[in-house]
C-alpha positions as a LaTeX table, in Angstrom:
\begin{tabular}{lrrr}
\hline
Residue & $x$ (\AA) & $y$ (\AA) & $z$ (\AA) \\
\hline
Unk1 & $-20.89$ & 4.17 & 20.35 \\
Unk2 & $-19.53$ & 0.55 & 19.69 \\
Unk3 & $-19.10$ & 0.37 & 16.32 \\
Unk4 & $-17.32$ & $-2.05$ & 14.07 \\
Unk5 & $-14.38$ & $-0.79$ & 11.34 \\
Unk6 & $-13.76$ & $-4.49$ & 9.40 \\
Unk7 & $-17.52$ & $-5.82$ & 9.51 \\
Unk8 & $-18.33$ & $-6.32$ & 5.97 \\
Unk9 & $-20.87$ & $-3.86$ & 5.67 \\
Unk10 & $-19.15$ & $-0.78$ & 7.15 \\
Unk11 & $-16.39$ & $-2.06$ & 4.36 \\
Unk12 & $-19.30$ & $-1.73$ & 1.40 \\
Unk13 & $-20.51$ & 1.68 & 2.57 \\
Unk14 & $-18.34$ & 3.35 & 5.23 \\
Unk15 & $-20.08$ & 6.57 & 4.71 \\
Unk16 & $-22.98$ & 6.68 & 6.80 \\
Unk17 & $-21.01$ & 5.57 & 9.53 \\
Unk18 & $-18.51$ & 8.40 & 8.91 \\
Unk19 & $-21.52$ & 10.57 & 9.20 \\
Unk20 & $-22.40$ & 9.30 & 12.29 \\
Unk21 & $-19.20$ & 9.81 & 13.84 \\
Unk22 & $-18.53$ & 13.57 & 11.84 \\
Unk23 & $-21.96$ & 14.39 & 14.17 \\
Unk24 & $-21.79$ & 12.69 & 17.32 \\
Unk25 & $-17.95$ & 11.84 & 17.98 \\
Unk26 & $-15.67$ & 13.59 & 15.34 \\
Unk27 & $-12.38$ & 12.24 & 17.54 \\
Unk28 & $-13.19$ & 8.43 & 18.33 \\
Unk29 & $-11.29$ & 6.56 & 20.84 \\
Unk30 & $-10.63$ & 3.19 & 19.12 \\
Unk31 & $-8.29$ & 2.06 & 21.89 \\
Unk32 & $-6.96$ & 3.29 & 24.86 \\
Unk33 & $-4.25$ & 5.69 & 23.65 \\
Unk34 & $-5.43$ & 5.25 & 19.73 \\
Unk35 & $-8.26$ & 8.01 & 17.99 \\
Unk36 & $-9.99$ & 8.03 & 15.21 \\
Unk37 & $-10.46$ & 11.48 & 13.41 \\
Unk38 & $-13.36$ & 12.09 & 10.86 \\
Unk39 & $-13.99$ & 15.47 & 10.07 \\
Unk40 & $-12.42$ & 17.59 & 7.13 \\
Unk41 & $-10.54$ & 20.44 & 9.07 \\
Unk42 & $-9.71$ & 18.75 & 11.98 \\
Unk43 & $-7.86$ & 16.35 & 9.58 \\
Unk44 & $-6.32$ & 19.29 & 7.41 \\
Unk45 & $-5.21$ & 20.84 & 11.45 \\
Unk46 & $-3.56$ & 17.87 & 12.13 \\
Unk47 & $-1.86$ & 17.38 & 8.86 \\
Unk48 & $-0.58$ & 20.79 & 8.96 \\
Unk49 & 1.04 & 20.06 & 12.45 \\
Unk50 & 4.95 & 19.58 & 12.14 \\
Unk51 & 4.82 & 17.42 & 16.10 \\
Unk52 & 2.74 & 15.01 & 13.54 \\
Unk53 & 4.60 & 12.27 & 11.98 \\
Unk54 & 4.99 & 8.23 & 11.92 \\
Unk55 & 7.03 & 6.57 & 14.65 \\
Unk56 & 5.91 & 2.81 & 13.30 \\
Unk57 & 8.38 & 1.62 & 16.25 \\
Unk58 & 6.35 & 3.49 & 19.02 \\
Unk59 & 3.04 & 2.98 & 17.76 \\
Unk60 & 3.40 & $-1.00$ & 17.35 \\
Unk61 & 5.81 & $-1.36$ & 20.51 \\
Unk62 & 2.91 & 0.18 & 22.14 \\
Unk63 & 0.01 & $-1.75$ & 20.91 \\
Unk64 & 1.66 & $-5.11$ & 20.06 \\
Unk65 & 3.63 & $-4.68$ & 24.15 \\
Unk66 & 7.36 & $-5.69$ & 22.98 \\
Unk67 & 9.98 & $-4.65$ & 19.97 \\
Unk68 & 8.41 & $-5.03$ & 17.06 \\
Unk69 & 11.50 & $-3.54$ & 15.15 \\
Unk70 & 12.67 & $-7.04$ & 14.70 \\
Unk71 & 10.02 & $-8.63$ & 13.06 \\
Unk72 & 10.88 & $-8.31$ & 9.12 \\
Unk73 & 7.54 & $-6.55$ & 7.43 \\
Unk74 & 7.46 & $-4.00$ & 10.56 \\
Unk75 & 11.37 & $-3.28$ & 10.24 \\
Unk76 & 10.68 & $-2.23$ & 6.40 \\
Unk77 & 7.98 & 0.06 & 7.32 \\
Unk78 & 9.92 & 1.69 & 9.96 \\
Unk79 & 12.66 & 2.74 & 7.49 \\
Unk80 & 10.16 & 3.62 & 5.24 \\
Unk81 & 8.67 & 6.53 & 7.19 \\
Unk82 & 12.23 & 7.63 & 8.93 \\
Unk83 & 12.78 & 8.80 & 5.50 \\
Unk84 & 9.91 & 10.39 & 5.35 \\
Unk85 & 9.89 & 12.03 & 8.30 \\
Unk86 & 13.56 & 13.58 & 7.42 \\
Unk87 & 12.80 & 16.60 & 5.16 \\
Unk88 & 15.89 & 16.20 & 3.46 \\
Unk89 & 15.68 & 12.97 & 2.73 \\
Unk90 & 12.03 & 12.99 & 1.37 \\
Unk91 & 13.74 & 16.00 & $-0.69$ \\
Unk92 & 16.15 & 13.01 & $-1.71$ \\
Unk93 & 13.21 & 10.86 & $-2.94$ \\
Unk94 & 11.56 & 13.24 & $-4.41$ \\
Unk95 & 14.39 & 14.47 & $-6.75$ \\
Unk96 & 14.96 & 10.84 & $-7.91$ \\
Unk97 & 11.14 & 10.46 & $-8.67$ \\
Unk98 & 10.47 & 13.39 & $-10.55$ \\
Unk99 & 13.78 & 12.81 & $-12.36$ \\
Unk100 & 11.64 & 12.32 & $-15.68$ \\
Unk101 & 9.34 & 14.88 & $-17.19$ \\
Unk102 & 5.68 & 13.91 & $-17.26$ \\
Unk103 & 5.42 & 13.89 & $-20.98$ \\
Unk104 & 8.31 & 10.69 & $-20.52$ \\
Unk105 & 5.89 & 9.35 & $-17.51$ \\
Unk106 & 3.11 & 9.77 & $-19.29$ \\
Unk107 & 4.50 & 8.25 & $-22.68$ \\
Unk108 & 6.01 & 5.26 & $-20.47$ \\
Unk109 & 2.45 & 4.58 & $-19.13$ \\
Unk110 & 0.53 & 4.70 & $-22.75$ \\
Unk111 & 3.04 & 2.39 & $-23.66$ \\
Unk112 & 2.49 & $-0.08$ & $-21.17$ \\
Unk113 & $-1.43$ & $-0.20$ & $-21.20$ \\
Unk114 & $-1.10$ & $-0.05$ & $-24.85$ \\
Unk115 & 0.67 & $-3.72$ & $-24.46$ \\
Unk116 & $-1.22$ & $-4.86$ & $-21.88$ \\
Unk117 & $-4.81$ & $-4.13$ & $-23.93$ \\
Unk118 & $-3.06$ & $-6.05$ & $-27.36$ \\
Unk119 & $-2.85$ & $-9.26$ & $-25.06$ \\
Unk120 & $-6.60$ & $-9.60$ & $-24.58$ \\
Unk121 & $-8.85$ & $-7.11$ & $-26.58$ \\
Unk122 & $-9.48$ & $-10.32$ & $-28.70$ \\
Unk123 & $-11.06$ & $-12.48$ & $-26.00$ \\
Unk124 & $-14.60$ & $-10.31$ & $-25.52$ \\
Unk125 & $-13.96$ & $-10.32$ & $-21.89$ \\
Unk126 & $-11.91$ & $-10.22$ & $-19.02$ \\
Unk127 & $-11.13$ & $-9.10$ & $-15.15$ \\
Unk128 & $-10.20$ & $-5.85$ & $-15.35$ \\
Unk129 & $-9.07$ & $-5.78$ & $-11.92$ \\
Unk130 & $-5.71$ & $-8.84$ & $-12.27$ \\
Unk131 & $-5.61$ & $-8.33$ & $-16.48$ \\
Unk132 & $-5.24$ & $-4.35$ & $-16.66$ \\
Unk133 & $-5.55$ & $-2.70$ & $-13.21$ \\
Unk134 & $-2.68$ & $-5.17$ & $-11.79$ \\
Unk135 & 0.01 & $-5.58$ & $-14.35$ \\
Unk136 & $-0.06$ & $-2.08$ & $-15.40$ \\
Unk137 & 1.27 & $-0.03$ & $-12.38$ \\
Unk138 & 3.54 & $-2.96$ & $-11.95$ \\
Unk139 & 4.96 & $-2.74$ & $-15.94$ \\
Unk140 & 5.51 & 0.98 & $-15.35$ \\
Unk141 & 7.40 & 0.41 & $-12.02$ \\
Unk142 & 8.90 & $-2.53$ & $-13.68$ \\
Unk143 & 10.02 & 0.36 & $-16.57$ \\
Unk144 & 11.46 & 3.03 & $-14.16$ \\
Unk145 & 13.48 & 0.19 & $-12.19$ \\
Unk146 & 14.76 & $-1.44$ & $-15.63$ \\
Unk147 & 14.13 & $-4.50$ & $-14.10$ \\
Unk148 & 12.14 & $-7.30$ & $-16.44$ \\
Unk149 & 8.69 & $-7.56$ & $-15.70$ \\
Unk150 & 9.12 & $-11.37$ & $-15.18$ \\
Unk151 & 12.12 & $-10.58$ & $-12.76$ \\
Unk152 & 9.37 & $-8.75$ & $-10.54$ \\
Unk153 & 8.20 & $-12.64$ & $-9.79$ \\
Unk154 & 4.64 & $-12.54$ & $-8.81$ \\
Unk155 & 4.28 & $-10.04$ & $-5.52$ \\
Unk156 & 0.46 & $-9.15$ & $-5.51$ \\
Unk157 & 0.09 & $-11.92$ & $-2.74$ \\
Unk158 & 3.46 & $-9.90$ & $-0.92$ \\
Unk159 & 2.12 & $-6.98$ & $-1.33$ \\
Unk160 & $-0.88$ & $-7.45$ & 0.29 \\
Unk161 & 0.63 & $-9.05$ & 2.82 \\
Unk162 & 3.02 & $-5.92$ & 3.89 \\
Unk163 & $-0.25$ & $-3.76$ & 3.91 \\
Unk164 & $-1.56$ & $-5.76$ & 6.39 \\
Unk165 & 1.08 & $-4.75$ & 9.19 \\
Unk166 & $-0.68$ & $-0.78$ & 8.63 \\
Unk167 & $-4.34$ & $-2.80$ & 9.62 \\
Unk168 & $-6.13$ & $-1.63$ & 13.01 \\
Unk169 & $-6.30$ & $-4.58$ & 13.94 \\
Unk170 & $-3.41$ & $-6.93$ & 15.37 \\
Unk171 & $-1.80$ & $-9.46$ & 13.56 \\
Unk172 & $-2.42$ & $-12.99$ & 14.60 \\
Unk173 & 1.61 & $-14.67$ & 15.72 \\
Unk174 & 0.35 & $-17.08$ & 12.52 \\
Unk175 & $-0.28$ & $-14.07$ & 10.33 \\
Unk176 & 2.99 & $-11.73$ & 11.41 \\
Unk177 & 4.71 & $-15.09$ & 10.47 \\
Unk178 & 3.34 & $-15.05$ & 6.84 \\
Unk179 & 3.46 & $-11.09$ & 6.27 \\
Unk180 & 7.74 & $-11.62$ & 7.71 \\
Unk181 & 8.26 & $-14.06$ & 5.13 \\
Unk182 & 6.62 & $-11.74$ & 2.15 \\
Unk183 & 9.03 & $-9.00$ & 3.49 \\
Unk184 & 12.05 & $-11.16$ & 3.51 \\
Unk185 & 11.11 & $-12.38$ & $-0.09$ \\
Unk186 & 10.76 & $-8.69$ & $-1.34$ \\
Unk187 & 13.89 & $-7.39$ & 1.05 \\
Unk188 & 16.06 & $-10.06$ & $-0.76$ \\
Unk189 & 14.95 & $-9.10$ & $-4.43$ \\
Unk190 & 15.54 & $-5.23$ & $-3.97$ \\
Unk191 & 18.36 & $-5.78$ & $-2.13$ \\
Unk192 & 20.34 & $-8.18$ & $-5.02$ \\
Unk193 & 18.94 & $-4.99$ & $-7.56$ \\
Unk194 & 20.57 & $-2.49$ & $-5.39$ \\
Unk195 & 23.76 & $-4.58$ & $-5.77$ \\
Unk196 & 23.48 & $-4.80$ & $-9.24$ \\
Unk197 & 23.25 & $-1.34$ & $-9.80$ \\
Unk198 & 25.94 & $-0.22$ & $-7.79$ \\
Unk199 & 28.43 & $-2.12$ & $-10.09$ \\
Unk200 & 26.43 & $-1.13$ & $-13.43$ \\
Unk201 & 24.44 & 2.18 & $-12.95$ \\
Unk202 & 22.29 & 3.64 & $-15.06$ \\
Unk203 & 18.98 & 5.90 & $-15.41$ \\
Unk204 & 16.62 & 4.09 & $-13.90$ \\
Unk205 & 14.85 & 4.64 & $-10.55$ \\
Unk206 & 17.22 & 2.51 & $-8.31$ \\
Unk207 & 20.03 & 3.95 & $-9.56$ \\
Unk208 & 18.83 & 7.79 & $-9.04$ \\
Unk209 & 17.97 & 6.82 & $-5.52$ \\
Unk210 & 21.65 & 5.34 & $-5.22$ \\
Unk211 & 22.93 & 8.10 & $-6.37$ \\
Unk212 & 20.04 & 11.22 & $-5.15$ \\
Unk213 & 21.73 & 13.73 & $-2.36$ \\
Unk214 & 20.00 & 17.01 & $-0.67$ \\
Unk215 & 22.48 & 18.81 & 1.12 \\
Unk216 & 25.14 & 16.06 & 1.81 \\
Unk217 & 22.13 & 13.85 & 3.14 \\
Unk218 & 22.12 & 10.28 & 0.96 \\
Unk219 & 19.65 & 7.00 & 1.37 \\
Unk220 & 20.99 & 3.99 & 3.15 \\
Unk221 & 20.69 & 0.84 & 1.24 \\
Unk222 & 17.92 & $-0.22$ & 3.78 \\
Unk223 & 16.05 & 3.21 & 3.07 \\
Unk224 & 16.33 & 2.50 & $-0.78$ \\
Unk225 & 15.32 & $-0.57$ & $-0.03$ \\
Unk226 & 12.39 & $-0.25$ & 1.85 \\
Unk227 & 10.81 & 2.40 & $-0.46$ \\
Unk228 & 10.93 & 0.73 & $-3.42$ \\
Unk229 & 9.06 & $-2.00$ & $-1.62$ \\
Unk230 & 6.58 & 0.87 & $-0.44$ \\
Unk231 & 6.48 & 1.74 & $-4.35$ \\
Unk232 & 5.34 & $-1.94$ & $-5.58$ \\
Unk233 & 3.02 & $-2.18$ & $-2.61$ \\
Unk234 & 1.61 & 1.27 & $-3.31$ \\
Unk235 & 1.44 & 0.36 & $-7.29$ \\
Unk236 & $-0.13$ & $-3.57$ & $-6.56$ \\
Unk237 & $-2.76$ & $-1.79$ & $-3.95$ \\
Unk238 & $-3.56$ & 1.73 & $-4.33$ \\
Unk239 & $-2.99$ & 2.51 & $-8.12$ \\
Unk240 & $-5.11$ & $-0.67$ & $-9.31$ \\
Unk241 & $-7.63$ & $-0.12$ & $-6.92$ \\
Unk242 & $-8.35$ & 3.75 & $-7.86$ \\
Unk243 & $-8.48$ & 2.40 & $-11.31$ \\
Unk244 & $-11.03$ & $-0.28$ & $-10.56$ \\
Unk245 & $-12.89$ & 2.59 & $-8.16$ \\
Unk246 & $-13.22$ & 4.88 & $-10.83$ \\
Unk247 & $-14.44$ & 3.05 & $-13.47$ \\
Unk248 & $-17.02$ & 1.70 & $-10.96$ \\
Unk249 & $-18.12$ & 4.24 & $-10.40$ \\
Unk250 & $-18.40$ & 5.60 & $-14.27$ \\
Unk251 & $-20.63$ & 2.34 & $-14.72$ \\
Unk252 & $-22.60$ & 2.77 & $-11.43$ \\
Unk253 & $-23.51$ & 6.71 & $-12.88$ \\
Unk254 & $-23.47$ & 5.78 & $-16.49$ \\
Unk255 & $-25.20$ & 10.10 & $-16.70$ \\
Unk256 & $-21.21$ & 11.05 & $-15.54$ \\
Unk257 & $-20.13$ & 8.12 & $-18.09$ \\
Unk258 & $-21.77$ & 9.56 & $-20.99$ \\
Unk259 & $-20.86$ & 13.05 & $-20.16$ \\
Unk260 & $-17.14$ & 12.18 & $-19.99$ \\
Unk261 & $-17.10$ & 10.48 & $-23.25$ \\
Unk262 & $-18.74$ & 13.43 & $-24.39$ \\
Unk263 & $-16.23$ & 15.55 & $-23.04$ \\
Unk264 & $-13.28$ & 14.17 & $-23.19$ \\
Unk265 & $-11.51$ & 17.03 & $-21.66$ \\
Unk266 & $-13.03$ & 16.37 & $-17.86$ \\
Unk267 & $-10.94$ & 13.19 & $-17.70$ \\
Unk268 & $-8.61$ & 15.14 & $-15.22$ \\
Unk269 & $-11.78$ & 16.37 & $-13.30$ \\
Unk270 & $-13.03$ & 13.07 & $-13.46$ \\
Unk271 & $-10.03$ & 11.25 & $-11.71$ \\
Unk272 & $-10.10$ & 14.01 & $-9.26$ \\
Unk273 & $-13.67$ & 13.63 & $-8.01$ \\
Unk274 & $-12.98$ & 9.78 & $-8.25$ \\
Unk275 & $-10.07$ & 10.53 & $-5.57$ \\
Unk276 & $-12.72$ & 12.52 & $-3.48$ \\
Unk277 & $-15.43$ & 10.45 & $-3.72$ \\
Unk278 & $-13.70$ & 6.75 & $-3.36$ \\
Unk279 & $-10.07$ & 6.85 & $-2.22$ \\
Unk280 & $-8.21$ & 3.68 & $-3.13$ \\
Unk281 & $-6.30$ & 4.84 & 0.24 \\
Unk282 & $-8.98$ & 5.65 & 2.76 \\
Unk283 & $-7.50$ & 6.30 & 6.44 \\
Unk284 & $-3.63$ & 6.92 & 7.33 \\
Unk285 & $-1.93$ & 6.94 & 11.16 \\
Unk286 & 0.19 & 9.41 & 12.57 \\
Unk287 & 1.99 & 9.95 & 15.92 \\
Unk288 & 1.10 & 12.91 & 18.38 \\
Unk289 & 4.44 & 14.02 & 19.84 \\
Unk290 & 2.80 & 17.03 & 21.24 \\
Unk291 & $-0.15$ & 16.72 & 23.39 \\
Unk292 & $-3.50$ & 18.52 & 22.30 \\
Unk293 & $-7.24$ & 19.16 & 22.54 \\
Unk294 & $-8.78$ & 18.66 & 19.63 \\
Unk295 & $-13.10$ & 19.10 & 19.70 \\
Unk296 & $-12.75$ & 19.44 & 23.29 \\
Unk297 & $-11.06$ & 15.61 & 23.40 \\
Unk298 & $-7.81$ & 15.89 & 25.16 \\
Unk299 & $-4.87$ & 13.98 & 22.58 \\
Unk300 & $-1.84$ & 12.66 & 24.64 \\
Unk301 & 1.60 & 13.23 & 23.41 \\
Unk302 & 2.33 & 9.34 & 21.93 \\
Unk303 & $-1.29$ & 8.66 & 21.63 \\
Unk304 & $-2.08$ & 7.65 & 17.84 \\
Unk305 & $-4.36$ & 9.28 & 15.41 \\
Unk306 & $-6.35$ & 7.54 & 12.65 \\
Unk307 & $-7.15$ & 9.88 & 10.07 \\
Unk308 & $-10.20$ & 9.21 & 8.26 \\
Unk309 & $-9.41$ & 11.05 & 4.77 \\
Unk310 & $-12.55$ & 9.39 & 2.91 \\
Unk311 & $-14.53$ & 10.74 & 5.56 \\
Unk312 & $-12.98$ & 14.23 & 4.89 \\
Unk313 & $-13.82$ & 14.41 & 1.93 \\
Unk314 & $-17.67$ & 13.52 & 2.50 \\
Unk315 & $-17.66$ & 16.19 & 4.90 \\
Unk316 & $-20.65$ & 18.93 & 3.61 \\
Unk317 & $-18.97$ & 21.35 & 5.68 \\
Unk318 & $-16.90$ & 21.82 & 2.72 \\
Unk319 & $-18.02$ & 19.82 & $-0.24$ \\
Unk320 & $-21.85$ & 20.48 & $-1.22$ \\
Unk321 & $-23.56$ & 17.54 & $-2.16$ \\
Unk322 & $-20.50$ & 15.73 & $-0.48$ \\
Unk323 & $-22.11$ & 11.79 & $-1.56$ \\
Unk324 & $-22.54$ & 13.02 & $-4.98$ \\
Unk325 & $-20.35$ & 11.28 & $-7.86$ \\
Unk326 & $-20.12$ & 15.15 & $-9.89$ \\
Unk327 & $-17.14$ & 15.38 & $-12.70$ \\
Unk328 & $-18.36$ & 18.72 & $-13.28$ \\
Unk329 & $-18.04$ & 19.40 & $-9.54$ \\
Unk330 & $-17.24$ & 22.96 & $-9.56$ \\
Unk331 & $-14.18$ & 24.02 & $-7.61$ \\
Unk332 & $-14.31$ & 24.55 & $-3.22$ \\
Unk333 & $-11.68$ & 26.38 & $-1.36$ \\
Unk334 & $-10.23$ & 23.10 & 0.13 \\
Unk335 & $-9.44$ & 20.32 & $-1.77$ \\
Unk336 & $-9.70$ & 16.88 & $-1.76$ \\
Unk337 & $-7.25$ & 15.23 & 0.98 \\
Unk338 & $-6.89$ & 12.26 & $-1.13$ \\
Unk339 & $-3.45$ & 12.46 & $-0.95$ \\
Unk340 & $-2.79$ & 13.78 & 2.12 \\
Unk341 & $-1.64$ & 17.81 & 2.95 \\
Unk342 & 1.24 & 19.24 & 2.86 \\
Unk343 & 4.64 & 17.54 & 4.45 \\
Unk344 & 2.44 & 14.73 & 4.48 \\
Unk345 & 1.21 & 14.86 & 1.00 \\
Unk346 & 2.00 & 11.57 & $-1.19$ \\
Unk347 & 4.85 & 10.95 & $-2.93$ \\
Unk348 & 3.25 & 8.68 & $-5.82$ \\
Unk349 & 0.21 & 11.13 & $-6.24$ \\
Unk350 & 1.58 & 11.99 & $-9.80$ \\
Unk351 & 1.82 & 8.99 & $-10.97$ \\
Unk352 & $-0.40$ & 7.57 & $-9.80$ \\
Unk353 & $-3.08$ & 10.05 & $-11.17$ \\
Unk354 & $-1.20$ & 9.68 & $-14.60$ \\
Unk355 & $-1.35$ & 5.68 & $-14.72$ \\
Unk356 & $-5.30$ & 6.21 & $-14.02$ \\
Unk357 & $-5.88$ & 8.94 & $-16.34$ \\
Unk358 & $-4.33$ & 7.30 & $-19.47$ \\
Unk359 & $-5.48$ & 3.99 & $-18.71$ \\
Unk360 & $-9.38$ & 5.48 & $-18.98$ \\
Unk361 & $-8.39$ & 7.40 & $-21.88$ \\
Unk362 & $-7.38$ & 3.79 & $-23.51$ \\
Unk363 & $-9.87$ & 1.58 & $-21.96$ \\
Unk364 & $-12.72$ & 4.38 & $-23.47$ \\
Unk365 & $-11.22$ & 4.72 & $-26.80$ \\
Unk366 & $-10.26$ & 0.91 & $-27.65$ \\
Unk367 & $-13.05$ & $-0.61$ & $-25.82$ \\
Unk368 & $-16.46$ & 1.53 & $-26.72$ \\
Unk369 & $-18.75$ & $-1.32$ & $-25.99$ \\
Unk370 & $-17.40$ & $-1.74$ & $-22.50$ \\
Unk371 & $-19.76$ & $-3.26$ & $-20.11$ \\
Unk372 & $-19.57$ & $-4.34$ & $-16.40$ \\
Unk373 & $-22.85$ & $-6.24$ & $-15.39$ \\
Unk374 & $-23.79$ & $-6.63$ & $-11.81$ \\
Unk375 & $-22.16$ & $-3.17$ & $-10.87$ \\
Unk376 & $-23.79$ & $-2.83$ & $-7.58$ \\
Unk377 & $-23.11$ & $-6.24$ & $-6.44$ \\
Unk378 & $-19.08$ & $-6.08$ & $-6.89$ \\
Unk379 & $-17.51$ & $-7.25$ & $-3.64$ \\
Unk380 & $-14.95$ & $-4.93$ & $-1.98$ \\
Unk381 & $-11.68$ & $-6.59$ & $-0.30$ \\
Unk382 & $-12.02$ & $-7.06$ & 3.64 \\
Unk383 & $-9.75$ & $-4.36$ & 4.64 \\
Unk384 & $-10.10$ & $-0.56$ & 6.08 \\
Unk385 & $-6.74$ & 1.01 & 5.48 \\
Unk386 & $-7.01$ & 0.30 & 1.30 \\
Unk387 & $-10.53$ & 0.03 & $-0.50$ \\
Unk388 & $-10.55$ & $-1.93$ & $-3.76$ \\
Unk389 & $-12.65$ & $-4.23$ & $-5.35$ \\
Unk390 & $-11.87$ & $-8.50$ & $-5.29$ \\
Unk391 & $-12.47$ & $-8.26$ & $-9.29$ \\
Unk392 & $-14.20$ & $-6.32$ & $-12.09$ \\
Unk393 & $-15.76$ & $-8.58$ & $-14.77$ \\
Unk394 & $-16.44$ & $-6.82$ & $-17.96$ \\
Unk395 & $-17.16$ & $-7.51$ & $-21.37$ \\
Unk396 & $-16.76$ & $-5.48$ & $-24.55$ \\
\hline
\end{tabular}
């Protein structure tokens, strides 16, 4: 089964491909030493597997043939995940990000979509996707950081540059060169707030980190560093595009539209099947440092997994009606893998699922003649490891 991951159509409607592969070849050799995995509890197996983790430095040495530590946007990733493969420094992280309640979170992020929706309410209509989805994750990052939001210069074309690097498919030597000098730009602005801090700290995010220890175990600089890049990437890519997901697919079943704004107490339910349904963060990679047989296919310790979690959760071995849109889904044993499982469960998932929650709640309640015309003929960006939309014209 040849089958192409970046072709524009599997990137409309990956789902019937998924399908395929959940029947006929649930663990897909991409490459020679690289799998694909598609169905739901295979996934969950895996994720629950502590020999599971990612070694960024093995798996691009391996696929790219030399050190790829050196090169700037793969040197950031790598410190990214040797944090998070460290329990106790995730523990670290996690302490500094849950440092406020999530009535403060929640109050920061009404505030900031409040702001943003007072700048252009007034003009009738508008891209959803760079005037609301884009700037708000951004504001509330920009909020936690205490950094001004014109200080944060303009990073979406950084940002989408670092999540390149995580792509199947190699870089081009004219393409590493562009993503290296995004991560240099990004390295040199977090680095110059880390500085700051240090002499003057306060209670933002930064300085938590700076200051966060679990069980003697503190952050290097680089670590700090190279998460809070993570964080802007994470809030530029995945956060706007599960905002722009969702309320696609609101207007693309106006019957689950209607029914939330008739119930305004499914809003959590509706993010949730959102999540399941369209995941703003589609597929993940590990590395196997355990060898294993997995659906009879033998899995060699170093090989590298790609985990298919949209596929997951499409998968009607657990989900009924799996391509359904249903915010009155009623509740399954497993849950959606969205967000990962377990040790491998994301970091940002609260936030994230705040920032989209309250910026429905406002976009509903200001905006009740919200329209987006030509719903089913939105164009999705050309990449597999993040699914978002290139815009989202409405009018009101």
């Amino acid at each position: 089964m040849q089958l192409d991951f970046q072709s524009p159509e599997f990137i409309a409607n990956p789902y019937p491909t998924y399908a395929r592969l959940r029947e006929q070849a649930p663990v897909y050799l991409l490459e020679p030493g690289v799998w694909l995995i598609t169905r739901y509890y295979d996934i969950e197996q895996l994720l629950k597997k502590p020999f599971l983790n990612k070694d960024v430095p093995l798996i691009t040495d391996q696929r790219y043939g030399r050190d790829m530590n050196v090169e700037p946007v793969y040197r950031i990733h790598n410190n990214f995940w040797v944090s998070m493969n460290s329990l106790r420094r995730r523990k670290v992280i996690v302490k500094a990000l849950n440092a406020r309640k999530t009535s403060e979170v929640r109050a920061l992020v009404q505030r900031s979509a409040e702001q943003l929706v007072d700048k252009w309410i007034d003009c009738g209509q508008a891209d959803l996707m760079h005037v609301f989805a884009y700037p708000l994750p951004v504001q509330v990052i920009c909020n936690m950081l205490n950094i001004k939001l014109e200080q944060s210069l303009d990073f979406l074309a950084e940002t989408k540059l670092m999540s390149r690097a995580a792509e199947p498919n190699l870089l081009t030597v004219e393409e590493l060169d562009v993503a290296n000098a995004a991560a240099l730009r990004l390295e040199g602005f977090f680095r110059e707030i880390c500085q700051q801090r240090r002499k003057q700290p306060g209670d933002d995010l930064v300085s938590q980190l700076l200051a966060a220890e679990e069980e003697g175990e503190h952050l290097s600089e680089d670590e700090i560093i190279s998460n809070l890049i993570i964080l802007f990437v994470a809030g530029y890519g995945t956060t706007a595009n599960a905002l722009c997901n969702t309320l696609r697919l609101l207007f693309l079943y106006p019957d689950q539209r209607e029914l939330l704004i008739a119930k305004p107490e499914l809003l959590s339910c509706a993010v949730e099947e959102s999540f399941r349904f369209n995941s703003s963060a589609p597929i993940t990679f590990r590395t196997v440092q355990e060898s294993l047989k997995l659906n009879g296919v033998q899995i060699a310790s170093g090989d590298t997994v790609y985990i298919a979690l949209d596929s997951a959760n499409h998968d009607p071995e657990v989900f009924v009606d799996p391509d359904r849109f249903w915010i009155e889904r009623p509740p399954t044993v497993k849950k959606s893998l969205a967000f990962g499982h377990g040790n491998h469960y994301c970091l940002g998932a609260k936030l994230g699922t705040i920032e989209i929650e309250v910026a429905l709640e406002i976009l509903f309640r200001r905006l009740p003649d919200l329209a987006i015309d030509n719903i089913d003929q939105l164009k999705w960006e050309q990449t597999w490891v993040f699914r978002g939309l290139e815009s989202l014209p409405a009018r009101w």
